Amino acid sequence: MVSKTKRALALVLTAMMAASALAGCGPNNGGGTQNSAASANEGGTASQAAVQDINDPKVKEKIINAMAKEAEANGGKIELTLWCSGDDKPFEKTLVDAFEKEYANSNYEFKITIRNAYGEDKAGGKVIENPKEAADVFNMADDQLSQLVTAKAIAEVGSLFQGNVVANNTDDAVEVCSVNGTAYAFPKTSDNGYFMYYDKRVFKDDEVGCLDDMIKKANENGKSVYFNITGPWYMTAFFFTAGCEITYDVTKDKQVATFNTDQGLAAGKAICHIAESQGKGFEGSPGTVGDNAFVQQGFKEGTLAAAVIGTWAGPTIKEAIGVENVGAAKLPTVLMDGEQKQLDSFGGYKVVGVNAFTKFPVSSQALAYYLTNEDSQIKRYQERGYIPTNKKALEDDTIKNDTALKAIEAQMPYAHPQGTSVGGTYWAVKPETIGSEAYDKKGKLTDDRIKEILQNVVTQLEGE
Amino acid sequence: MTNTQSAAMKSGYAARRKAANIIIYVILSIMVIIWLFPIVWLVMRSFSGDNLIAPKNFFPTEWTFDNYINLFAVWDSEANAWVDPDPFPYGKWLLNTFIVAVCSAVISTLIILMISYAFSRLRFKTRKTFLNFGLILGMFPGFMSMAATYNIMEIFGLKQSLVGLVIVYSAGAGLGYQVSKGFFDTIPRSLDEAAKIDGATRNQIFWVIILPLSKPIIVYTALTTFLSPWADYIFVSYFMKDNQENYTVAVGLYNMLEPNYIANYFTRFCAGAVLIAVPITILFVIMQRFYVAGVTGGAVKG
Amino acid sequence: MDYLDYVQMTTGQRFVYKLKSFFMGIPGAIVKLVSIVGHFIASFFSMIANGFKGYGERFSNGDTGTKLSYVIMGAGNFVHKQIGKGLLFLAAEVAYIVYMVSFGFQYITQIYSTGVNIGGNIVNGVIGNEGPIYGQDPDGLTGDVIINSDTVDDSNKILLFFVMTVLITIAFVVVYVANTKSAYAVQQIEQSGKKPMSAMEELRSFLDERFHVTLMAIPVILLLIFTVLPIIFTIFVAFTNYDKNHQPPGNLYWWVGFENFADVFYTNKMKSETFGKILLWTIVWAFFATFSNYILGIVLALMINKKGIKFKGFWRTMFVITAAVPQFVTLLVMRILLDDKGAINSMLGTNIPFLTDMSGVWPKITVILVNMWVGIPYTMLISSGLLMNIPEDLYESARIDGANAFQQFTKITFPYIFFVTTPYLITSFVGNINNFNVIYFLTAGGPNSDSYYQAGQTDLLVTWLYKLTVNSSDYNLAAVIGLLVFVICAAGALITFNMSKASKNEEEFS
């Protein structure tokens, strides 16, 4: 009893601490400048000199001159390659065109190629594999940053750009872009996390708090609630919720995930508990088609009433059931250790990095900065629905009232930053096995089997 | 034995035979349905207006030809014009694959014929050594050294290029001489001897006497080397990396089924798959006797 | 067992016997493989010894020109007025020296250096000298940048150029020895009073006596560059720590000896257990995949070709169509169809985990069944052709002897087909060991298991190799697996060789 109260108290305290720390980055808070000053101090090089505004014509001239020098060594051409995610390409193309106009100069011409073969999930790994021929500028998820730094494949953000990045983006966004106090990437979007979309015709806004109740209601309507327990990224939520320690130490390249504890067992059992409803109001796996396709098709055919997924699914869901019927909320509570607990989640960022081996370091940094500045972020929200990291962009009225953003903000106190929680090894050891097996056996796993699976995950991590 | 008895026996035998045949017809029909089901399903999906991956109905609820058109151009309602189907330029990939297939078929066929003629008809000191080396090299898993091949192509400045792909395919053809060597072995040696007495060089014998006799094996070799680039996913996907303009259809189609895309591109994938499957299938059905001759000819020789 | 026992067996017994002897032959074949490799090495050294002997003899018997050609290549030919040939030899020597001085030699020195690893320790055996060096950026536009990005060492390149230099050196030695031989030969011809070949005659010989050189030069050079060189490179990688934490140019890798092999066999519990399980499944898979296709394909061909069955061409074409559609297309369609939320389950209203059952049973059965779908038409096609080859009078005389249909099958049809297709059967067994497509496109090796390292329950050795290369950047481990697959296939091929020798003998007897 004592331990339970203690744990609950600890949870509340952590939540409060998290909330207070995060309040600073919310759009409703006016204290942005103070925060930026504080983090600029951590930023090292940028702290001493006052931040030079990149839109200042003098600064811009300095950049253009440096770019011209790079072009000179390459016959007057600035040749860059940009990697972005599949469907983003047409949109990123418009930004690149705008960049070429903004930095146009008679001393050089641009030749910027956009390729979308390697999305944000793969880009970092591909750059490490062969940095000399990888893209000069690439989009990626923030958790690849630490490996890129270890592999010496990503360039530091120049102090001039760094000052602007620090001043204009939320503290959390700046933090995930930094390793040991040095910024290595440009924050782009803050929505690389998950929350819940639901069909308002099935659930009223106050009915989306408890997963068990939702499953029951969905089942009565002949529909399902979707949570991909076979996906490592999603099912880790249960282990965060149970209080397992999941951390990644960049400098030592050491992954810790205490799944072989009582908390781990509780998480495993909670997964099994919801898996019991598989096919009866709950859907735990997308099959081989992947989350996006599954969610899209589910809403279109009316088999899904709610789904745990991220902003990228928003447009297709809206198209399927109509904007007015789409609701978004933080994750529901789940039954764990006999009580209802709020589900935690990953909260991540998507960032833009510059290749350390690029022939055009200045031009690449200028492009990376341009792709993530205030205007670009607002446009990206308008066109693609991605939530900005830029403080001013977050003040924008339509963005402020976005349902998805509100859901993300509500989930934020329970979101764990991806970059310091997990490194590549975590995904490599297939932590989702517990979810897959629970799904496959409809939750009928013995405690011993749960322990065995979780122990195997830990053993593999230690063996790495 | 009287006539009636024999007639009765005959008719009993015929009845049994008829029953057996009916059973065979039933089995064959069921098998044909099972075997054709996935292919017909694929064709049905390619004409489907909905984008469903797992429809409950076998036939599309809404028929359309758009999936085929969209492979080559997409209607942009904002610009009011046809635009390239951006992430998946199928037409370009089709052309790439065709060019690579034709070039590598020509070069590979030449190389295979040259090598197998040398091994089959000529006798030289290092022949056994080369044969053994060929055998040993053939036993390494093909894509074990993909990464190194890529690096070598980088040195030659041919990485991620179609020329590089043709070279790699043609270079690998040097190990595929067994079947045609088996064929050459069956051509009587007396022909060579006679020509030699008439003063022909080995070069002339090869071009004037042996090649004209080798039509089936030339067709077989050209066919197999032409078909393989259409189906190769592993090496191309590794070799072309992010250079989507130079993908072949196999890699492109595979990418349409990635989780990010499948929801929107599945029926287009089906159309693309049908489009390459049709000519290849026709080609194969016409050429099947050469295929059989090639494989069994080689098999008999061992 | 001697031949008399063998011929007295029924076909079924022979089949079982052949099967048994195939598997019993595996250990023997491995021993034999080792002995062949040993023999190969021994003969290689004796060849070198003989080479040296001849080399010395030619020198002591040679005239001035020949002796000179031991230092200046082509000198012997010059002396005896074979200017063109001499120039070629000289050019080869000059080219080699220029290559070594300007390019090749540095890679030989860099192949074993001393360097600092990520943890700050000094390690021996690093491939390459220098990783990236950082310089300050005063303008604040780029951060601290890598200033030597053009010259920074890359272990991959160094190892590759090292292998290339070694191959070129071997080629040079061959040319060099040929040069001494040529000089000595032309000397002897002149001493015997004959006229050496003119340049024209030499050229002409490449279309006749030396036609094999003309035919094989280009293919062999292509093979050397694009097949042999990469394979040697990859074999070397098996002895380094080229993995995800040592990816050049950011971090150089170094030699670790047999550590990776030890990992796969015993030191690393997870890797060795994964290897064991995958090896077992690979063999089980190859066995079922081969024989299910083979037997059922023949049965199908028999049904279609049975007397009295009409529309033979139609039936055959229906199956050939499925064989003709490119494999990756049909396999991807199968994957979509058989998904646990796929069209088949959706049409049947069921929820069968064809490809996702975590116990691995369903997926393993499914891949074998789908492989039958893919492969049976091929066997049908091939054995149809063979069935038509069987002389009709054989059946005629059997019928006169009173054999029924079943007996005709066991006594005539099956022995004939089995005999002719034994080599095909064995190549397809080896082919199935390496059957990447069916597994990768259908299940991608899945379902994943907690007790496998970077692999799933339907992974074969080759798909595991592929995943290690492409997904997890464990290049060294992948190289080890590749080598092991080679050993397995080589052993299989040796057994094949022995067996086909046996079947050839059988042919002679009957």
Tab-separated table of N, CA, C and O in Angstrom, chain B residues 42-115:
chain	number	residue	atom	x	y	z
B	42	LEU	N	-5.039	-10.067	-58.930
B	42	LEU	CA	-4.151	-8.936	-59.218
B	42	LEU	C	-4.719	-8.101	-60.368
B	42	LEU	O	-4.782	-6.873	-60.300
B	43	VAL	N	-5.160	-8.787	-61.416
B	43	VAL	CA	-5.716	-8.066	-62.568
B	43	VAL	C	-6.976	-7.294	-62.156
B	43	VAL	O	-7.160	-6.135	-62.509
B	44	MET	N	-7.829	-7.947	-61.369
B	44	MET	CA	-9.055	-7.292	-60.897
B	44	MET	C	-8.725	-6.028	-60.109
B	44	MET	O	-9.305	-4.971	-60.306
B	45	ARG	N	-7.755	-6.146	-59.202
B	45	ARG	CA	-7.373	-4.986	-58.383
B	45	ARG	C	-6.852	-3.850	-59.251
B	45	ARG	O	-7.062	-2.685	-58.971
B	46	SER	N	-6.157	-4.224	-60.332
B	46	SER	CA	-5.556	-3.181	-61.156
B	46	SER	C	-6.621	-2.358	-61.870
B	46	SER	O	-6.364	-1.249	-62.306
B	47	PHE	N	-7.823	-2.894	-61.960
B	47	PHE	CA	-8.917	-2.146	-62.595
B	47	PHE	C	-9.869	-1.546	-61.570
B	47	PHE	O	-10.949	-1.097	-61.919
B	48	SER	N	-9.459	-1.578	-60.309
B	48	SER	CA	-10.387	-1.177	-59.276
B	48	SER	C	-10.299	0.312	-58.974
B	48	SER	O	-9.212	0.882	-58.900
B	49	GLY	N	-11.439	0.927	-58.804
B	49	GLY	CA	-11.476	2.349	-58.506
B	49	GLY	C	-11.216	2.636	-57.039
B	49	GLY	O	-10.648	3.661	-56.689
B	50	ASP	N	-11.652	1.732	-56.143
B	50	ASP	CA	-11.306	1.929	-54.738
B	50	ASP	C	-9.849	1.526	-54.553
B	50	ASP	O	-9.248	0.923	-55.412
B	51	ASN	N	-9.290	1.885	-53.416
B	51	ASN	CA	-7.875	1.590	-53.221
B	51	ASN	C	-7.697	0.470	-52.209
B	51	ASN	O	-6.687	0.382	-51.528
B	52	LEU	N	-8.714	-0.392	-52.079
B	52	LEU	CA	-8.696	-1.364	-50.994
B	52	LEU	C	-7.645	-2.447	-51.217
B	52	LEU	O	-7.446	-2.933	-52.325
B	53	ILE	N	-6.985	-2.793	-50.120
B	53	ILE	CA	-5.942	-3.810	-50.182
B	53	ILE	C	-6.528	-5.184	-49.866
B	53	ILE	O	-6.088	-6.197	-50.387
B	54	ALA	N	-7.527	-5.186	-48.995
B	54	ALA	CA	-8.143	-6.453	-48.619
B	54	ALA	C	-9.655	-6.372	-48.782
B	54	ALA	O	-10.399	-6.381	-47.810
B	55	PRO	N	-10.109	-6.262	-50.018
B	55	PRO	CA	-11.555	-6.121	-50.226
B	55	PRO	C	-12.284	-7.431	-49.933
B	55	PRO	O	-11.696	-8.512	-50.035
B	56	LYS	N	-13.556	-7.309	-49.572
B	56	LYS	CA	-14.334	-8.522	-49.315
B	56	LYS	C	-14.798	-9.151	-50.621
B	56	LYS	O	-15.051	-10.347	-50.686
B	57	ASN	N	-14.903	-8.321	-51.660
B	57	ASN	CA	-15.373	-8.845	-52.940
B	57	ASN	C	-14.210	-9.148	-53.852
B	57	ASN	O	-13.204	-8.456	-53.837
B	58	PHE	N	-14.400	-10.164	-54.655
B	58	PHE	CA	-13.354	-10.512	-55.608
B	58	PHE	C	-13.311	-9.479	-56.736
B	58	PHE	O	-12.248	-9.038	-57.138
B	59	PHE	N	-14.497	-9.083	-57.229
B	59	PHE	CA	-14.535	-8.122	-58.330
B	59	PHE	C	-14.595	-6.704	-57.791
B	59	PHE	O	-15.177	-6.474	-56.729
B	60	PRO	N	-13.985	-5.763	-58.502
B	60	PRO	CA	-14.011	-4.376	-58.039
B	60	PRO	C	-15.443	-3.855	-58.002
B	60	PRO	O	-16.264	-4.231	-58.838
B	61	THR	N	-15.731	-2.998	-57.024
B	61	THR	CA	-17.064	-2.410	-56.974
B	61	THR	C	-17.180	-1.308	-58.007
B	61	THR	O	-18.254	-0.933	-58.421
B	62	GLU	N	-16.039	-0.817	-58.421
B	62	GLU	CA	-16.035	0.355	-59.305
B	62	GLU	C	-14.874	0.151	-60.274
B	62	GLU	O	-13.742	-0.005	-59.848
B	63	TRP	N	-15.188	0.073	-61.569
B	63	TRP	CA	-14.141	-0.226	-62.551
B	63	TRP	C	-13.514	1.052	-63.082
B	63	TRP	O	-14.196	2.037	-63.288
B	64	THR	N	-12.223	0.996	-63.315
B	64	THR	CA	-11.554	2.183	-63.854
B	64	THR	C	-10.274	1.778	-64.569
B	64	THR	O	-9.717	0.707	-64.317
B	65	PHE	N	-9.818	2.679	-65.414
B	65	PHE	CA	-8.570	2.445	-66.115
B	65	PHE	C	-7.488	3.382	-65.587
B	65	PHE	O	-6.365	3.382	-66.021
B	66	ASP	N	-7.893	4.203	-64.590
B	66	ASP	CA	-7.012	5.261	-64.092
B	66	ASP	C	-5.673	4.751	-63.574
B	66	ASP	O	-4.648	5.411	-63.725
B	67	ASN	N	-5.718	3.582	-62.941
B	67	ASN	CA	-4.471	3.090	-62.357
B	67	ASN	C	-3.384	2.945	-63.404
B	67	ASN	O	-2.214	3.194	-63.128
B	68	TYR	N	-3.794	2.537	-64.591
B	68	TYR	CA	-2.811	2.384	-65.665
B	68	TYR	C	-2.339	3.740	-66.159
B	68	TYR	O	-1.150	3.964	-66.383
B	69	ILE	N	-3.287	4.646	-66.308
B	69	ILE	CA	-2.916	5.983	-66.794
B	69	ILE	C	-1.989	6.660	-65.789
B	69	ILE	O	-0.973	7.241	-66.152
B	70	ASN	N	-2.336	6.527	-64.494
B	70	ASN	CA	-1.550	7.210	-63.466
B	70	ASN	C	-0.118	6.704	-63.362
B	70	ASN	O	0.728	7.353	-62.755
B	71	LEU	N	0.130	5.547	-63.907
B	71	LEU	CA	1.508	5.068	-63.910
B	71	LEU	C	2.403	6.006	-64.717
B	71	LEU	O	3.582	6.159	-64.443
B	72	PHE	N	1.816	6.610	-65.737
B	72	PHE	CA	2.630	7.414	-66.651
B	72	PHE	C	2.423	8.919	-66.457
B	72	PHE	O	3.319	9.701	-66.686
B	73	ALA	N	1.227	9.299	-66.064
B	73	ALA	CA	0.975	10.719	-65.839
B	73	ALA	C	-0.210	10.872	-64.891
B	73	ALA	O	-1.125	10.059	-64.894
B	74	VAL	N	-0.139	11.903	-64.074
B	74	VAL	CA	-1.211	12.154	-63.124
B	74	VAL	C	-1.838	13.499	-63.458
B	74	VAL	O	-1.130	14.452	-63.792
B	75	TRP	N	-3.155	13.570	-63.393
B	75	TRP	CA	-3.847	14.809	-63.687
B	75	TRP	C	-3.773	15.726	-62.470
B	75	TRP	O	-4.192	15.359	-61.378
B	76	ASP	N	-3.180	16.888	-62.680
B	76	ASP	CA	-3.088	17.860	-61.596
B	76	ASP	C	-4.211	18.871	-61.788
B	76	ASP	O	-4.185	19.686	-62.715
B	77	SER	N	-5.214	18.813	-60.904
B	77	SER	CA	-6.392	19.648	-61.128
B	77	SER	C	-6.075	21.123	-60.886
B	77	SER	O	-6.708	21.998	-61.467
B	78	GLU	N	-5.093	21.400	-60.038
B	78	GLU	CA	-4.742	22.797	-59.794
B	78	GLU	C	-4.084	23.418	-61.014
B	78	GLU	O	-4.447	24.488	-61.466
B	79	ALA	N	-3.111	22.692	-61.549
B	79	ALA	CA	-2.382	23.224	-62.715
B	79	ALA	C	-3.140	22.962	-64.000
B	79	ALA	O	-2.777	23.478	-65.044
B	80	ASN	N	-4.195	22.132	-63.898
B	80	ASN	CA	-4.973	21.778	-65.076
B	80	ASN	C	-4.102	21.147	-66.164
B	80	ASN	O	-4.167	21.517	-67.321
B	81	ALA	N	-3.270	20.239	-65.750
B	81	ALA	CA	-2.359	19.637	-66.730
B	81	ALA	C	-1.948	18.252	-66.252
B	81	ALA	O	-2.119	17.906	-65.082
B	82	TRP	N	-1.419	17.475	-67.194
B	82	TRP	CA	-0.861	16.185	-66.817
B	82	TRP	C	0.540	16.405	-66.273
B	82	TRP	O	1.335	17.109	-66.876
B	83	VAL	N	0.837	15.810	-65.135
B	83	VAL	CA	2.186	15.961	-64.594
B	83	VAL	C	2.805	14.580	-64.378
B	83	VAL	O	2.111	13.569	-64.367
B	84	ASP	N	4.128	14.585	-64.203
B	84	ASP	CA	4.809	13.312	-63.935
B	84	ASP	C	4.323	12.739	-62.617
B	84	ASP	O	4.098	13.471	-61.661
B	85	PRO	N	4.167	11.431	-62.561
B	85	PRO	CA	3.749	10.819	-61.300
B	85	PRO	C	4.919	10.803	-60.342
B	85	PRO	O	5.717	9.888	-60.368
B	86	ASP	N	5.057	11.851	-59.515
B	86	ASP	CA	6.344	12.122	-58.923
B	86	ASP	C	7.061	11.028	-58.154
B	86	ASP	O	8.139	10.624	-58.578
B	87	PRO	N	6.542	10.518	-57.046
B	87	PRO	CA	7.475	9.605	-56.376
B	87	PRO	C	7.743	8.347	-57.201
B	87	PRO	O	8.743	7.701	-57.007
B	88	PHE	N	6.859	8.025	-58.138
B	88	PHE	CA	7.006	6.766	-58.867
B	88	PHE	C	6.936	6.954	-60.382
B	88	PHE	O	5.908	6.698	-60.992
B	89	PRO	N	8.033	7.396	-61.005
B	89	PRO	CA	8.030	7.585	-62.460
B	89	PRO	C	8.111	6.245	-63.193
B	89	PRO	O	9.161	5.850	-63.697
B	90	TYR	N	6.993	5.566	-63.257
B	90	TYR	CA	6.976	4.193	-63.775
B	90	TYR	C	7.490	4.105	-65.209
B	90	TYR	O	8.241	3.190	-65.558
B	91	GLY	N	7.089	5.064	-66.040
B	91	GLY	CA	7.507	5.036	-67.441
B	91	GLY	C	9.017	5.041	-67.578
B	91	GLY	O	9.598	4.280	-68.352
B	92	LYS	N	9.648	5.889	-66.764
B	92	LYS	CA	11.109	5.965	-66.774
B	92	LYS	C	11.709	4.625	-66.346
B	92	LYS	O	12.664	4.118	-66.951
B	93	TRP	N	11.143	4.038	-65.315
B	93	TRP	CA	11.661	2.763	-64.823
B	93	TRP	C	11.513	1.662	-65.872
B	93	TRP	O	12.377	0.813	-66.035
B	94	LEU	N	10.380	1.717	-66.558
B	94	LEU	CA	10.123	0.716	-67.592
B	94	LEU	C	11.204	0.806	-68.662
B	94	LEU	O	11.797	-0.192	-69.078
B	95	LEU	N	11.483	2.044	-69.062
B	95	LEU	CA	12.497	2.272	-70.083
B	95	LEU	C	13.868	1.802	-69.575
B	95	LEU	O	14.599	1.102	-70.284
B	96	ASN	N	14.210	2.195	-68.332
B	96	ASN	CA	15.486	1.754	-67.740
B	96	ASN	C	15.626	0.246	-67.828
B	96	ASN	O	16.651	-0.280	-68.260
B	97	THR	N	14.584	-0.445	-67.352
B	97	THR	CA	14.660	-1.897	-67.290
B	97	THR	C	14.827	-2.479	-68.682
B	97	THR	O	15.610	-3.407	-68.895
B	98	PHE	N	14.104	-1.901	-69.638
B	98	PHE	CA	14.178	-2.406	-71.005
B	98	PHE	C	15.589	-2.233	-71.565
B	98	PHE	O	16.169	-3.171	-72.121
B	99	ILE	N	16.147	-1.048	-71.367
B	99	ILE	CA	17.510	-0.787	-71.871
B	99	ILE	C	18.498	-1.765	-71.235
B	99	ILE	O	19.295	-2.411	-71.922
B	100	VAL	N	18.422	-1.865	-69.911
B	100	VAL	CA	19.359	-2.753	-69.211
B	100	VAL	C	19.173	-4.190	-69.681
B	100	VAL	O	20.152	-4.906	-69.949
B	101	ALA	N	17.916	-4.596	-69.818
B	101	ALA	CA	17.649	-5.980	-70.199
B	101	ALA	C	18.195	-6.274	-71.597
B	101	ALA	O	18.857	-7.298	-71.805
B	102	VAL	N	17.966	-5.365	-72.528
B	102	VAL	CA	18.442	-5.600	-73.902
B	102	VAL	C	19.968	-5.625	-73.939
B	102	VAL	O	20.580	-6.565	-74.459
B	103	CYS	N	20.594	-4.587	-73.348
B	103	CYS	CA	22.061	-4.519	-73.391
B	103	CYS	C	22.677	-5.732	-72.709
B	103	CYS	O	23.590	-6.367	-73.246
B	104	SER	N	22.201	-6.045	-71.524
B	104	SER	CA	22.856	-7.141	-70.812
B	104	SER	C	22.545	-8.467	-71.494
B	104	SER	O	23.372	-9.385	-71.468
B	105	ALA	N	21.380	-8.573	-72.152
B	105	ALA	CA	21.083	-9.814	-72.871
B	105	ALA	C	22.074	-9.998	-74.021
B	105	ALA	O	22.628	-11.086	-74.214
B	106	VAL	N	22.336	-8.925	-74.762
B	106	VAL	CA	23.260	-9.031	-75.899
B	106	VAL	C	24.661	-9.385	-75.418
B	106	VAL	O	25.273	-10.373	-75.863
B	107	ILE	N	25.180	-8.594	-74.462
B	107	ILE	CA	26.555	-8.816	-74.009
B	107	ILE	C	26.675	-10.172	-73.302
B	107	ILE	O	27.593	-10.949	-73.566
B	108	SER	N	25.710	-10.464	-72.410
B	108	SER	CA	25.798	-11.719	-71.659
B	108	SER	C	25.751	-12.924	-72.587
B	108	SER	O	26.501	-13.887	-72.407
B	109	THR	N	24.865	-12.863	-73.591
B	109	THR	CA	24.756	-14.001	-74.502
B	109	THR	C	26.088	-14.232	-75.219
B	109	THR	O	26.574	-15.362	-75.301
B	110	LEU	N	26.686	-13.138	-75.680
B	110	LEU	CA	27.986	-13.257	-76.344
B	110	LEU	C	29.010	-13.895	-75.404
B	110	LEU	O	29.718	-14.840	-75.771
B	111	ILE	N	29.073	-13.363	-74.194
B	111	ILE	CA	30.068	-13.853	-73.233
B	111	ILE	C	29.839	-15.327	-72.933
B	111	ILE	O	30.773	-16.139	-72.938
B	112	ILE	N	28.587	-15.687	-72.711
B	112	ILE	CA	28.296	-17.075	-72.367
B	112	ILE	C	28.664	-17.997	-73.527
B	112	ILE	O	29.279	-19.051	-73.333
B	113	LEU	N	28.308	-17.586	-74.752
B	113	LEU	CA	28.631	-18.436	-75.900
B	113	LEU	C	30.145	-18.578	-76.062
B	113	LEU	O	30.655	-19.678	-76.313
B	114	MET	N	30.871	-17.474	-75.899
B	114	MET	CA	32.316	-17.520	-76.043
B	114	MET	C	32.928	-18.477	-75.030
B	114	MET	O	33.725	-19.360	-75.374
B	115	ILE	N	32.547	-18.275	-73.767
B	115	ILE	CA	33.142	-19.102	-72.713
B	115	ILE	C	32.772	-20.563	-72.910
B	115	ILE	O	33.627	-21.460	-72.824
